[in-house]
Every structure is written in C-alpha cells, then in structure tokens.
Short mmCIF file of C-alpha atoms and ligand atoms in Angstrom, two decimals:
data_model
loop_
_atom_site.label_atom_id
_atom_site.label_comp_id
_atom_site.label_asym_id
_atom_site.label_seq_id
_atom_site.Cartn_x
_atom_site.Cartn_y
_atom_site.Cartn_z
CA MET A 1 -12.49 38.25 14.01
CA THR A 2 -9.48 40.50 14.44
CA ILE A 3 -6.43 40.54 12.22
CA ASP A 4 -3.32 40.95 14.23
CA LEU A 5 -0.14 41.46 12.28
CA ASP A 6 3.08 42.02 14.18
CA PHE A 7 6.82 41.57 13.87
CA THR A 8 6.38 37.78 13.44
CA HIS A 9 4.89 38.42 9.98
CA ASP A 10 7.80 40.53 8.75
CA PRO A 11 8.76 39.02 5.38
CA GLN A 12 12.36 40.24 5.75
CA ALA A 13 12.91 38.37 9.01
CA ARG A 14 15.44 35.55 8.79
CA SER A 15 16.31 32.74 11.14
CA TRP A 16 19.95 31.97 11.95
CA ILE A 17 19.14 28.34 11.13
CA GLU A 18 20.27 27.35 7.69
CA GLY A 19 17.38 26.70 5.29
CA PRO A 20 14.14 28.25 6.62
CA ALA A 21 14.49 31.54 4.72
CA SER A 22 13.78 29.76 1.45
CA HIS A 23 11.82 26.84 2.84
CA ALA A 24 8.60 26.27 0.90
CA ASP A 25 6.53 25.39 3.99
CA PHE A 26 8.24 26.26 7.25
CA PRO A 27 10.00 29.66 7.29
CA VAL A 28 10.25 31.43 10.61
CA GLN A 29 7.00 33.27 9.83
CA ASN A 30 5.05 29.97 10.10
CA LEU A 31 6.09 28.11 13.28
CA PRO A 32 3.38 25.39 13.25
CA LEU A 33 3.04 23.10 16.26
CA GLY A 34 2.87 19.35 16.25
CA VAL A 35 3.57 16.28 18.33
CA PHE A 36 6.51 14.06 17.55
CA ALA A 37 8.44 11.16 18.99
CA PRO A 38 12.20 11.21 18.59
CA PRO A 39 13.76 7.89 17.50
CA ASP A 40 15.98 7.89 20.60
CA ASP A 41 12.98 8.26 22.91
CA PRO A 42 10.01 6.81 20.94
CA ASP A 43 7.68 6.28 23.89
CA ARG A 44 7.70 9.93 24.94
CA PRO A 45 5.99 12.03 22.32
CA ARG A 46 6.26 15.75 22.95
CA GLY A 47 5.42 19.07 21.39
CA GLY A 48 7.56 20.50 18.63
CA VAL A 49 7.63 23.38 16.18
CA ALA A 50 8.61 22.96 12.50
CA ILE A 51 11.36 25.32 11.34
CA GLY A 52 12.86 24.63 7.92
CA ASP A 53 14.06 21.04 7.84
CA TYR A 54 14.17 20.87 11.64
CA VAL A 55 11.88 20.35 14.59
CA LEU A 56 12.40 22.54 17.59
CA ASP A 57 12.04 20.15 20.54
CA LEU A 58 9.93 22.10 23.04
CA GLU A 59 10.75 19.74 25.91
CA ARG A 60 14.45 20.41 25.47
CA LEU A 61 13.80 24.10 25.00
CA ASP A 62 11.81 24.27 28.22
CA GLU A 63 14.53 22.41 30.11
CA ALA A 64 17.15 24.75 28.72
CA GLY A 65 15.37 27.55 30.58
CA ILE A 66 15.96 30.21 27.93
CA VAL A 67 12.50 31.43 26.95
CA SER A 68 11.30 34.77 28.21
CA PRO A 69 9.38 34.61 31.53
CA GLU A 70 6.04 35.58 29.94
CA ALA A 71 6.25 32.53 27.64
CA ARG A 72 7.10 29.95 30.30
CA LEU A 73 3.51 28.95 30.98
CA ALA A 74 2.72 28.55 27.28
CA LEU A 75 5.86 26.53 26.65
CA GLY A 76 5.18 24.36 29.63
CA LEU A 77 1.84 23.38 28.03
CA ALA A 78 3.14 23.17 24.46
CA ARG A 79 5.91 20.67 25.34
CA ARG A 80 3.30 18.18 26.54
CA ALA A 81 1.53 15.90 24.12
CA PRO A 82 -1.27 16.15 23.09
CA LEU A 83 -1.71 19.89 22.49
CA ASN A 84 -5.34 20.18 23.70
CA ALA A 85 -4.49 22.10 26.83
CA PHE A 86 -2.06 24.43 25.05
CA PHE A 87 -4.61 25.42 22.40
CA ALA A 88 -7.54 25.70 24.86
CA ASP A 89 -6.51 29.34 25.42
CA ARG A 90 -5.63 31.18 22.25
CA ALA A 91 -3.34 33.57 24.12
CA HIS A 92 -0.79 30.75 24.60
CA ALA A 93 -0.18 30.34 20.89
CA ARG A 94 0.51 34.02 20.36
CA VAL A 95 2.82 34.36 23.36
CA LEU A 96 4.81 31.29 22.33
CA ARG A 97 4.96 32.34 18.70
CA ARG A 98 6.53 35.70 19.61
CA ALA A 99 9.01 34.14 22.00
CA LEU A 100 10.14 31.44 19.55
CA PHE A 101 10.38 33.99 16.73
CA VAL A 102 12.79 36.06 18.82
CA LEU A 103 14.90 33.02 19.79
CA LEU A 104 15.09 31.81 16.21
CA THR A 105 15.98 35.16 14.63
CA ASP A 106 18.39 36.48 17.24
CA GLU A 107 21.93 35.30 16.38
CA ARG A 108 22.94 35.61 20.04
CA GLN A 109 20.54 32.77 20.97
CA GLN A 110 22.05 30.33 18.53
CA ALA A 111 24.38 28.48 20.89
CA LYS A 112 21.64 27.87 23.41
CA VAL A 113 18.84 26.95 20.99
CA ARG A 114 20.73 24.81 18.51
CA PRO A 115 20.90 21.75 20.86
CA CYS A 116 17.09 21.78 20.87
CA LEU A 117 16.85 21.25 17.10
CA ARG A 118 16.24 17.81 15.61
CA TRP A 119 16.34 16.71 11.97
CA ARG A 120 12.69 16.68 11.01
CA ALA A 121 12.85 13.74 8.56
CA ASP A 122 13.98 11.45 11.39
CA MET A 123 11.03 12.29 13.67
CA HIS A 124 7.85 10.23 13.93
CA MET A 125 4.90 12.56 13.75
CA ARG A 126 1.80 11.80 15.85
CA LEU A 127 -1.64 13.37 15.93
CA PRO A 128 -1.34 16.89 17.41
CA PHE A 129 -4.48 16.46 19.55
CA ALA A 130 -6.38 13.82 21.38
CA VAL A 131 -9.41 14.18 19.13
CA GLY A 132 -12.59 13.90 21.13
CA ASP A 133 -15.02 14.49 18.25
CA TYR A 134 -14.85 14.80 14.53
CA THR A 135 -17.53 16.55 12.48
CA ASP A 136 -17.34 16.64 8.69
CA PHE A 137 -19.09 19.49 6.92
CA TYR A 138 -20.02 19.83 3.24
CA THR A 139 -19.04 23.42 2.51
CA GLY A 140 -17.49 22.84 -0.92
CA ILE A 141 -20.42 24.02 -3.02
CA HIS A 142 -18.88 22.90 -6.32
CA HIS A 143 -18.32 19.46 -4.86
CA ALA A 144 -21.86 19.35 -3.54
CA GLU A 145 -23.14 20.36 -7.00
CA ASN A 146 -20.96 17.80 -8.78
CA ILE A 147 -22.00 14.96 -6.50
CA GLY A 148 -25.64 16.07 -6.47
CA ARG A 149 -25.65 16.18 -10.25
CA LEU A 150 -24.65 12.53 -10.42
CA PHE A 151 -27.92 11.71 -8.64
CA ARG A 152 -30.19 14.65 -9.57
CA PRO A 153 -29.02 16.23 -12.84
CA ASP A 154 -31.65 18.96 -12.82
CA ASN A 155 -31.51 19.87 -9.13
CA PRO A 156 -28.09 19.08 -7.68
CA LEU A 157 -28.39 21.02 -4.43
CA LEU A 158 -31.04 20.16 -1.87
CA PRO A 159 -33.13 23.15 -0.66
CA ASN A 160 -31.39 23.34 2.72
CA TYR A 161 -27.86 23.73 1.35
CA LYS A 162 -27.75 27.53 1.21
CA TYR A 163 -29.32 27.93 4.66
CA VAL A 164 -27.72 25.23 6.77
CA PRO A 165 -23.99 24.37 6.92
CA ILE A 166 -24.56 20.68 6.23
CA GLY A 167 -22.52 18.24 8.30
CA TYR A 168 -22.52 14.87 10.01
CA HIS A 169 -20.73 13.40 12.99
CA GLY A 170 -17.73 11.34 11.93
CA ARG A 171 -15.55 9.09 14.01
CA ALA A 172 -12.56 10.30 15.96
CA SER A 173 -10.95 6.93 16.82
CA SER A 174 -9.86 6.19 13.25
CA ILE A 175 -8.08 9.51 12.57
CA ARG A 176 -4.37 9.05 11.97
CA ALA A 177 -1.44 11.33 11.25
CA SER A 178 0.07 11.49 7.81
CA GLY A 179 2.06 8.42 6.76
CA VAL A 180 -0.02 5.65 8.34
CA PRO A 181 -1.02 3.15 5.60
CA VAL A 182 -4.72 3.02 4.78
CA ARG A 183 -6.17 -0.46 4.66
CA ARG A 184 -8.79 -0.94 1.96
CA PRO A 185 -12.06 -1.40 3.85
CA MET A 186 -14.36 -4.37 3.60
CA GLY A 187 -18.05 -3.64 3.41
CA GLN A 188 -21.48 -4.21 1.96
CA THR A 189 -22.02 -3.09 -1.59
CA ARG A 190 -24.71 -3.70 -4.13
CA ALA A 191 -24.06 -3.53 -7.83
CA PRO A 192 -26.68 -1.46 -9.72
CA ASP A 193 -27.99 -4.54 -11.54
CA ALA A 194 -27.81 -6.93 -8.57
CA ALA A 195 -30.76 -7.97 -6.44
CA GLU A 196 -28.70 -8.61 -3.28
CA PRO A 197 -25.67 -6.92 -1.73
CA VAL A 198 -22.37 -8.68 -1.17
CA PHE A 199 -19.70 -8.27 1.53
CA GLY A 200 -16.15 -7.76 0.29
CA PRO A 201 -13.32 -5.29 -0.38
CA CYS A 202 -14.30 -1.79 -1.44
CA LYS A 203 -13.91 -1.40 -5.20
CA ARG A 204 -14.41 2.34 -5.41
CA LEU A 205 -11.94 3.76 -2.88
CA ASP A 206 -11.58 7.54 -3.11
CA TYR A 207 -9.89 10.45 -1.36
CA GLU A 208 -11.45 13.77 -0.37
CA LEU A 209 -9.39 16.97 -0.32
CA GLU A 210 -10.37 18.89 2.76
CA MET A 211 -8.96 21.18 5.41
CA ALA A 212 -9.06 20.23 9.08
CA ILE A 213 -10.22 23.08 11.35
CA TRP A 214 -9.00 22.43 14.89
CA VAL A 215 -11.15 23.77 17.70
CA GLY A 216 -9.16 25.60 20.35
CA GLU A 217 -11.20 27.09 23.16
CA GLY A 218 -14.46 25.17 23.69
CA ASN A 219 -17.88 26.21 25.02
CA ALA A 220 -20.00 24.92 27.83
CA LEU A 221 -23.02 22.71 27.11
CA GLY A 222 -26.09 24.88 26.56
CA HIS A 223 -24.04 27.97 25.76
CA PRO A 224 -23.88 28.70 22.00
CA ILE A 225 -20.99 30.58 20.43
CA ALA A 226 -21.95 33.88 18.83
CA ILE A 227 -20.84 34.30 15.23
CA GLY A 228 -18.77 37.36 16.16
CA GLU A 229 -16.82 35.25 18.68
CA ALA A 230 -16.59 32.04 16.68
CA GLY A 231 -13.33 32.79 14.92
CA ARG A 232 -11.58 32.95 18.27
CA HIS A 233 -12.45 29.31 18.87
CA VAL A 234 -10.36 28.10 15.92
CA ALA A 235 -6.82 27.08 16.92
CA GLY A 236 -5.44 26.40 13.50
CA LEU A 237 -5.57 24.25 10.42
CA SER A 238 -4.16 21.05 8.99
CA ILE A 239 -4.88 19.19 5.76
CA LEU A 240 -7.48 16.41 5.92
CA ASN A 241 -7.93 13.44 3.60
CA ASP A 242 -11.39 12.03 4.28
CA TRP A 243 -10.94 8.63 2.58
CA SER A 244 -14.24 7.41 1.21
CA ALA A 245 -15.58 4.05 0.03
CA ARG A 246 -17.96 5.20 -2.68
CA ASP A 247 -19.59 1.82 -3.38
CA MET A 248 -20.29 1.24 0.30
CA GLN A 249 -21.50 4.86 0.68
CA ALA A 250 -24.02 4.54 -2.18
CA TRP A 251 -25.63 1.50 -0.58
CA GLU A 252 -25.60 2.54 3.07
CA TYR A 253 -26.08 6.31 3.22
CA GLN A 254 -29.85 6.53 3.18
CA PRO A 255 -31.64 7.46 5.37
CA LEU A 256 -29.15 8.44 8.09
CA GLY A 257 -26.06 9.51 6.14
CA PRO A 258 -22.42 8.44 6.02
CA PHE A 259 -21.29 5.56 8.21
CA LEU A 260 -18.82 2.76 7.45
CA ALA A 261 -17.94 4.26 4.02
CA LYS A 262 -16.21 7.07 5.91
CA ASN A 263 -15.09 5.95 9.35
CA PHE A 264 -12.45 3.35 8.47
CA HIS A 265 -9.61 5.90 8.34
CA SER A 266 -9.08 9.68 8.03
CA THR A 267 -5.64 11.20 7.58
CA VAL A 268 -4.49 14.62 8.80
CA SER A 269 -1.23 16.45 8.21
CA PRO A 270 0.59 16.58 11.52
CA TRP A 271 1.39 20.30 11.82
CA VAL A 272 -1.16 22.78 13.17
CA VAL A 273 -0.70 25.99 11.24
CA THR A 274 -1.98 28.56 13.72
CA MET A 275 -4.48 31.31 13.03
CA ASP A 276 -1.75 33.79 13.94
CA ALA A 277 0.49 32.39 11.16
CA LEU A 278 -2.46 32.61 8.76
CA ALA A 279 -3.38 36.20 9.65
CA PRO A 280 -1.80 37.76 6.54
CA PHE A 281 -3.84 35.46 4.30
CA ARG A 282 -7.30 36.42 5.49
CA VAL A 283 -9.59 37.46 2.65
CA PRO A 284 -13.26 38.33 2.29
CA GLN A 285 -15.71 35.48 2.12
CA PRO A 286 -16.59 35.37 -1.63
CA ALA A 287 -19.88 37.03 -2.37
CA ARG A 288 -22.80 34.64 -2.77
CA PRO A 289 -24.17 34.36 -6.30
CA ALA A 290 -27.10 36.67 -7.07
CA GLY A 291 -30.32 35.16 -5.91
CA ASP A 292 -28.84 33.14 -3.06
CA PRO A 293 -30.34 33.81 0.35
CA ALA A 294 -28.35 35.79 2.93
CA PRO A 295 -27.19 33.71 5.89
CA LEU A 296 -29.63 33.80 8.79
CA PRO A 297 -28.64 36.44 11.40
CA TYR A 298 -26.99 33.93 13.78
CA LEU A 299 -24.52 33.12 11.00
CA LEU A 300 -23.94 36.61 9.69
CA ASP A 301 -21.21 38.92 10.96
CA ALA A 302 -19.82 41.83 8.96
CA GLU A 303 -16.26 41.30 10.24
CA ASP A 304 -16.41 37.57 9.42
CA GLN A 305 -17.71 38.30 5.92
CA ALA A 306 -14.90 40.86 5.41
CA HIS A 307 -12.01 38.70 6.71
CA GLY A 308 -13.30 35.22 7.47
CA ALA A 309 -11.99 33.30 4.47
CA LEU A 310 -8.40 32.23 3.83
CA ASP A 311 -6.33 32.46 0.65
CA VAL A 312 -4.88 28.95 0.84
CA GLN A 313 -4.12 26.80 -2.18
CA MET A 314 -4.53 23.05 -1.95
CA GLU A 315 -3.18 20.25 -4.15
CA VAL A 316 -3.58 16.49 -4.59
CA TRP A 317 -0.80 14.30 -5.89
CA LEU A 318 -0.85 10.59 -6.82
CA SER A 319 1.95 8.10 -7.22
CA THR A 320 1.45 4.50 -8.19
CA VAL A 321 3.66 1.48 -7.46
CA LYS A 322 4.78 1.52 -11.07
CA MET A 323 5.60 5.25 -10.96
CA ARG A 324 7.70 4.86 -7.82
CA ALA A 325 9.52 1.82 -9.23
CA ALA A 326 10.42 3.85 -12.30
CA GLY A 327 11.56 6.77 -10.15
CA GLU A 328 8.85 9.02 -11.57
CA ALA A 329 7.57 12.01 -9.60
CA PRO A 330 4.03 12.07 -8.27
CA HIS A 331 1.41 13.38 -10.66
CA ARG A 332 -0.72 16.34 -9.59
CA LEU A 333 -4.37 15.36 -9.95
CA SER A 334 -5.90 18.67 -8.95
CA SER A 335 -5.47 22.00 -7.22
CA GLY A 336 -7.77 24.67 -5.94
CA PRO A 337 -8.39 27.38 -3.37
CA MET A 338 -9.86 27.03 0.11
CA THR A 339 -12.22 29.89 -0.83
CA ALA A 340 -14.39 27.21 -2.44
CA MET A 341 -16.05 27.06 0.97
CA TYR A 342 -19.66 28.31 0.85
CA TRP A 343 -19.50 28.92 4.62
CA THR A 344 -16.68 30.45 6.67
CA MET A 345 -14.88 28.62 9.44
CA ALA A 346 -16.57 30.90 11.98
CA GLN A 347 -19.98 30.02 10.53
CA LEU A 348 -19.23 26.32 10.95
CA VAL A 349 -18.22 26.83 14.61
CA ALA A 350 -21.23 29.10 15.36
CA HIS A 351 -23.66 26.71 13.66
CA HIS A 352 -22.23 23.65 15.40
CA ALA A 353 -22.68 25.26 18.84
CA SER A 354 -25.94 27.07 17.96
CA ASN A 355 -28.10 24.36 19.55
CA GLY A 356 -25.97 24.35 22.71
CA CYS A 357 -23.69 21.50 21.63
CA ASP A 358 -20.40 21.83 23.47
CA LEU A 359 -17.25 21.92 21.37
CA GLN A 360 -13.99 20.94 23.05
CA PRO A 361 -10.32 21.73 22.47
CA GLY A 362 -8.97 19.35 19.86
CA ASP A 363 -12.26 18.73 18.13
CA LEU A 364 -11.77 18.37 14.40
CA LEU A 365 -14.10 20.07 11.92
CA GLY A 366 -13.65 18.96 8.32
CA THR A 367 -14.52 21.54 5.71
CA GLY A 368 -15.90 18.97 3.29
CA THR A 369 -14.33 18.26 -0.07
CA LEU A 370 -13.08 21.45 -1.65
CA THR A 371 -13.52 21.50 -5.39
CA SER A 372 -12.67 24.75 -7.18
CA GLY A 373 -15.39 24.77 -9.85
CA ALA A 374 -12.76 25.05 -12.60
CA PRO A 375 -11.36 22.11 -14.61
CA GLY A 376 -8.44 20.60 -12.71
CA GLY A 377 -9.94 21.63 -9.40
CA GLU A 378 -11.79 18.42 -8.55
CA GLY A 379 -11.33 17.41 -4.90
CA SER A 380 -12.13 13.70 -5.37
CA LEU A 381 -11.82 10.93 -7.93
CA MET A 382 -15.61 10.61 -7.89
CA GLU A 383 -15.65 14.00 -9.60
CA LEU A 384 -12.51 13.58 -11.72
CA THR A 385 -13.82 10.38 -13.24
CA LEU A 386 -17.52 11.37 -13.36
CA GLY A 387 -18.57 8.72 -10.87
CA GLY A 388 -16.11 6.15 -12.27
CA LYS A 389 -17.41 6.45 -15.84
CA ALA A 390 -14.42 8.25 -17.34
CA ALA A 391 -11.00 6.86 -16.36
CA ILE A 392 -8.13 9.33 -16.08
CA THR A 393 -4.81 8.51 -17.75
CA LEU A 394 -1.63 9.13 -15.79
CA PRO A 395 1.58 10.34 -17.52
CA ASN A 396 2.97 6.77 -17.70
CA GLY A 397 -0.20 5.46 -19.41
CA GLU A 398 -1.76 3.86 -16.33
CA LYS A 399 -5.49 4.50 -15.91
CA ARG A 400 -7.51 5.09 -12.77
CA THR A 401 -11.14 5.43 -11.94
CA PHE A 402 -10.65 4.80 -8.20
CA LEU A 403 -7.59 4.06 -6.02
CA GLU A 404 -5.74 0.78 -6.39
CA ASP A 405 -3.57 -0.97 -3.79
CA GLY A 406 -0.14 0.67 -3.56
CA ASP A 407 -1.46 4.08 -4.69
CA GLU A 408 -0.08 6.86 -2.60
CA VAL A 409 -2.10 10.08 -2.20
CA VAL A 410 -0.27 13.21 -1.00
CA MET A 411 -2.10 16.42 -0.26
CA THR A 412 -0.29 19.70 0.19
CA ALA A 413 -1.38 23.26 0.84
CA PHE A 414 0.22 26.67 1.05
CA ALA A 415 -0.57 30.34 1.51
CA GLN A 416 1.15 32.97 -0.58
CA ARG A 417 0.59 36.70 -0.84
CA HIS A 418 2.65 39.58 -2.11
CA GLY A 419 4.42 41.32 0.73
CA TYR A 420 4.45 38.29 3.06
CA ALA A 421 6.47 35.11 3.44
CA ARG A 422 4.89 32.06 1.84
CA ILE A 423 3.95 29.43 4.41
CA GLY A 424 2.87 25.81 3.90
CA PHE A 425 1.20 22.97 5.73
CA GLY A 426 3.57 20.06 5.06
CA GLU A 427 2.10 16.80 3.78
CA CYS A 428 -1.00 14.71 4.29
CA ARG A 429 0.17 11.36 2.95
CA GLY A 430 -1.34 7.90 2.83
CA THR A 431 -0.74 4.70 0.86
CA VAL A 432 -3.53 2.25 0.16
CA VAL A 433 -2.81 -1.32 1.22
CA GLY A 434 -4.97 -4.34 0.38
MN1 MN B 501 -15.73 14.46 3.64
#
C-alpha cells in the first residue's frame, strides 16, 4: 500500500469559496464524492463533491467544460450516479481530485466554477453506490470480547478469532443513506423465562458504530487478491450504523449467524472519503498483544502492517424527542479510534477474496462494531448497558437501555494530525420510528 502525498494535502491551501478553510469536515483537502438530487431536479441524481457548506455539482461542472483535458474522462464518470464505474479504477479518483483542487483554489476559476456550487443543506443525499453485496466483519476485538463475555465470561473470544477475519454476508437491499427513518422491526423473540417465542416489535433495538469500506476495483471469480495488492481495491470510507435487534438476534443467531436481527435497515453516511484524502492519516496497524498468533502468510504484508491502519476518530450521539423539544444538544454516548480494528482493511479484502470470491465495485465491507477498550468507547448500547442490565442516564434525567421510538442516533468521524488539515466524514443519522 503506497502513501502518496501531493499538493492536494497541503495544509496551507485555501479555497476561494467562503467557509471551507475552517470547515470541520469538508476543507479543500478532503473533496469526498457522493450522489445527490437537487430539489429543482429531484429525479436526476448525479455525482457531487462536498466543499465546505456546498456541493460541487459535477454534472454542471462537466457541462461547463472547464476541467483540464486529462480529467475529462474521470469527471464524465463521476457525474453519473451511482459511482460504481468511477471508483472501479482508482486512477480516476486521483486525477479528479487534483483537477478539482486546482479549480477550487485558483481565484481565476471562481467566475466559472461558482455557478456549479449548490447549498449542501438543500440537497437530498442518496447512496453513493449501487451496492451489490454487503459483508459485515467483526474486527473490533474489544467489542468481540465484550459481547463474548456476556455469554462466556471465562472465554470471550472463540479460538478462530485471531486467525480468521470473522464476517457474515449481510443484505444490500436494505442499506439507506443517512437521514432515512429506521422502522422498528417486528420479529420473533423469546424471553429467557418463556417456553415459547412470540412475534412482535423488537424491544432491544441497538446501533453499531462501524466504518463502511467501499470496494473500488473488483476481482474476477477464482482470482484471489494478494495482501500486497488489497489496499488498492479500497475506494474510500463512509460511516456505517449497523442497526441491530438484540432480542431477535439472541433467539435466531444459532447455528447460522445473523439474519433478520440485522437486515431490516443499515445506514451509511453519504460521502465517500477517498483513500487519497485519507493518505496523511495512515498509521501502523497496532501490534498484536504478546502471545497472539501472527497472521497467516496470505494476510501478512510488511507494508500493510506499517501503514495499513487509519487514525480516524469516531463518535456516537443520541438525541431523544424530549431533548429536541427542549432545544437540548445531542448527548455524546461514546467515542473511539478506528485503530480498534484487529485486522486491517487490506486483510479484510484479501481474506474475502482468498477463496476466489469475486468482489465488485460498490461492495460494502463493514468493519464490525468498533469499541475502543477504554470507558466511554463502547460502540453499542449492548455494551454501554451491559446487555441491558445497567441503564444509562442522559443529562436530562431520561434513562435508556436500548433505543426508544423517536430516538435519533448520529455518528460522526474525523481524521486529525499535526501538519495536515483536519477532514471529516459528515453524518450518519437515523431516527427510530415505531
Ligand atoms: Mn455489525
């Protein structure tokens, strides 16, 4: 995995647009791509780039004919929704990033580019990709230990955990972009003291704080991806909330794993933060604790171990109906780093394709719930409330074990490092409706 820093990472660079220089998420050093529908043309979603409080409309930009010739092909793909074809070749993202960076920082381009800007808050964000397949991993080792401990106090991790990146195939059809309400699922549950299950509304609805790894270039069936190449198959990242019905999960998950407790809805933040934008935030994969096995050779690459993790901070915020009515700000439930992953992104890609399974552009790989291991770093209510046994108290006195109707969960994430511009991911937002 190579680290390519260039002029687009210059922390001193400033856009002529008002706002981005101090924007918490979208300075000119970020330039994430997404798909949006403008209110005046709602049936024609198209590609856009977030810059400060604006979206750069790539359809308008293409029609304005002002990008450099070498970026015309990339722009022609990026303007079209969904973004699968654009991200299928990683070169497109880099070419477009450089061209847009020049347009947005060169004062002389202002008159031509400004008509392509739209006020971001007015745009309806869609999913960035047509998601063919969704795989959810389980790389958050502290989460795996916390959940395992609820069932097996003495032996929380199963023997395969440190050898196999554990995952399951989720469902792509029920993935939605941030902002779509989440309907409380109905399902079978069985109370611990009951002889028979019942069918009814989920009573233990939870969130899971994850990152979405978007596959860019795919691989042909029967042709695995080598670990040293795997990083190049990642297009970028969004935030993922893998909503979970814990009571349904407990009853249904054996012997084949998660099913209806997971596939009723998954929310992703709409902006794809590219691997180029994240280049300054690459860090070594944290060393495994003494005594842990080394990854098998097909998952081990020196370059990946040296640069394959990301210094990204993630946060979960909750606001209740009562809090919003009183004008109170959302309450932060937890925060933690993405380095809680026991496996790197490249290891997930390499493992997924190691049997010959073909990955395709726009496939979504969830990291699994990322819990930091420190107090305040719990990535789910299941952990925060010790399986629902210890209610948490919000600042206004309300208590929660699991989510109630009207609760709004907002996940955010950002990368920050001395010597570079801070960049963020925007929001992954969803409100529970009954
Ligand atoms: Mn999950």
